[in-house]
């Protein structure tokens, strides 16, 4: 029997400079798609995949995240007094069992690999998931759940992947494929942010991982890689010839890059359209805008 994946790391230490001035005082993970913060989508996905322990790797200025997942007695009391049961229900998703959530600080911005390494003692010696909240994935079956199912078959290390246009590959970790089995690919190499034209394939790594704890041991070496940062991609790549192996998993779903303004806006529209109470109004507005745009051409 494979050990169950019950712990997930959420690297949330980034400064979010692409969203300044908003992120001067609001962690970017608290920015909302419709009415739910980015981090809520990540937590919902983790819960659906059976995750029970949530490890946040934070930095200075991320206090709002801790408050968000705390109980809010005054607010709850007020809502109860006013009989606003539906709002109390909405708040339930923000509550964590005592001890289910842990915060650890990354004191220096040394890269994603370093952020994950900071959580090593909390992970211990079991497989764990990593979720990058910037990558929001709309899917019928949540992406991490799909991956856990794949992992139950493959074991080893599983990274989410999707095809990207060749000119975009240099913004991602990219897989070198040994064997393509459809949804699952066996990986023989991984490169973080390859120079333009040098990517080994157009299969990009997307921010969902299920990893063997031996990845943490290779992170111990603190080797810096692309951009002078300690890269998670490099640590996973060092597993390829080890006992566990690395697999890419082509998930079913639509991924939004909410680390970019354009991706964030697209996700806002997509999640807005998915809400019954907003769909008609939003659609009418989008039709108007497109119509005006065409008329101006
Ligand atoms: C990180 C990873 C990269 C991955 C990407 C997915 O990069 O290092 O391998 O492809 O997330 O979003 P970042 O976007 O943080 O530069």
PDB file of C-alpha atoms and ligand atoms in Angstrom, residues 18 112 132 135 171-174 192-193 204-207 209 231-233 255 257, ligand 1:
ATOM      1  CA  UNK A  18       3.387  42.443 -10.472  1.00  0.00           C
ATOM      2  CA  UNK A 112      10.727  27.983  -4.846  1.00  0.00           C
ATOM      3  CA  UNK A 132       1.230  27.137  -6.176  1.00  0.00           C
ATOM      4  CA  UNK A 135      -1.938  28.640 -10.860  1.00  0.00           C
ATOM      5  CA  UNK A 171       8.650  30.901 -18.668  1.00  0.00           C
ATOM      6  CA  UNK A 172       8.238  27.434 -17.179  1.00  0.00           C
ATOM      7  CA  UNK A 173       9.884  24.273 -16.001  1.00  0.00           C
ATOM      8  CA  UNK A 174       9.849  22.002 -19.066  1.00  0.00           C
ATOM      9  CA  UNK A 192      13.774  25.284 -15.403  1.00  0.00           C
ATOM     10  CA  UNK A 193      13.139  28.245 -17.709  1.00  0.00           C
ATOM     11  CA  UNK A 204       5.362  22.852 -19.197  1.00  0.00           C
ATOM     12  CA  UNK A 205       5.244  22.143 -15.473  1.00  0.00           C
ATOM     13  CA  UNK A 206       2.181  23.698 -13.817  1.00  0.00           C
ATOM     14  CA  UNK A 207       2.102  24.457 -10.098  1.00  0.00           C
ATOM     15  CA  UNK A 209       3.254  18.468  -7.451  1.00  0.00           C
ATOM     16  CA  UNK A 231      14.812  25.615  -8.001  1.00  0.00           C
ATOM     17  CA  UNK A 232      12.279  22.937  -7.122  1.00  0.00           C
ATOM     18  CA  UNK A 233      12.516  21.716 -10.725  1.00  0.00           C
ATOM     19  CA  UNK A 255      -5.374  26.630 -16.011  1.00  0.00           C
ATOM     20  CA  UNK A 257      -1.921  32.102 -14.668  1.00  0.00           C
TER      21      UNK A 257
HETATM   22  C1  LIG B   1       7.274  28.081 -11.037  1.00  0.00           C
HETATM   23  C2  LIG B   1       8.176  26.873 -11.305  1.00  0.00           C
HETATM   24  C3  LIG B   1       8.091  26.476 -12.774  1.00  0.00           C
HETATM   25  C4  LIG B   1       6.652  26.213 -13.162  1.00  0.00           C
HETATM   26  C5  LIG B   1       5.786  27.446 -12.833  1.00  0.00           C
HETATM   27  C6  LIG B   1       4.322  27.132 -13.062  1.00  0.00           C
HETATM   28  O1  LIG B   1       7.817  29.192 -11.737  1.00  0.00           O
HETATM   29  O2  LIG B   1       9.501  27.201 -10.942  1.00  0.00           O
HETATM   30  O3  LIG B   1       8.846  25.299 -12.980  1.00  0.00           O
HETATM   31  O4  LIG B   1       6.594  25.929 -14.552  1.00  0.00           O
HETATM   32  O5  LIG B   1       5.941  27.832 -11.461  1.00  0.00           O
HETATM   33  O6  LIG B   1       3.508  28.229 -12.819  1.00  0.00           O
HETATM   34  P1  LIG B   1       7.391  30.723 -11.457  1.00  0.00           P
HETATM   35  O7  LIG B   1       6.121  30.939 -12.236  1.00  0.00           O
HETATM   36  O8  LIG B   1       7.182  30.835  -9.989  1.00  0.00           O
HETATM   37  O9  LIG B   1       8.513  31.541 -11.974  1.00  0.00           O
END
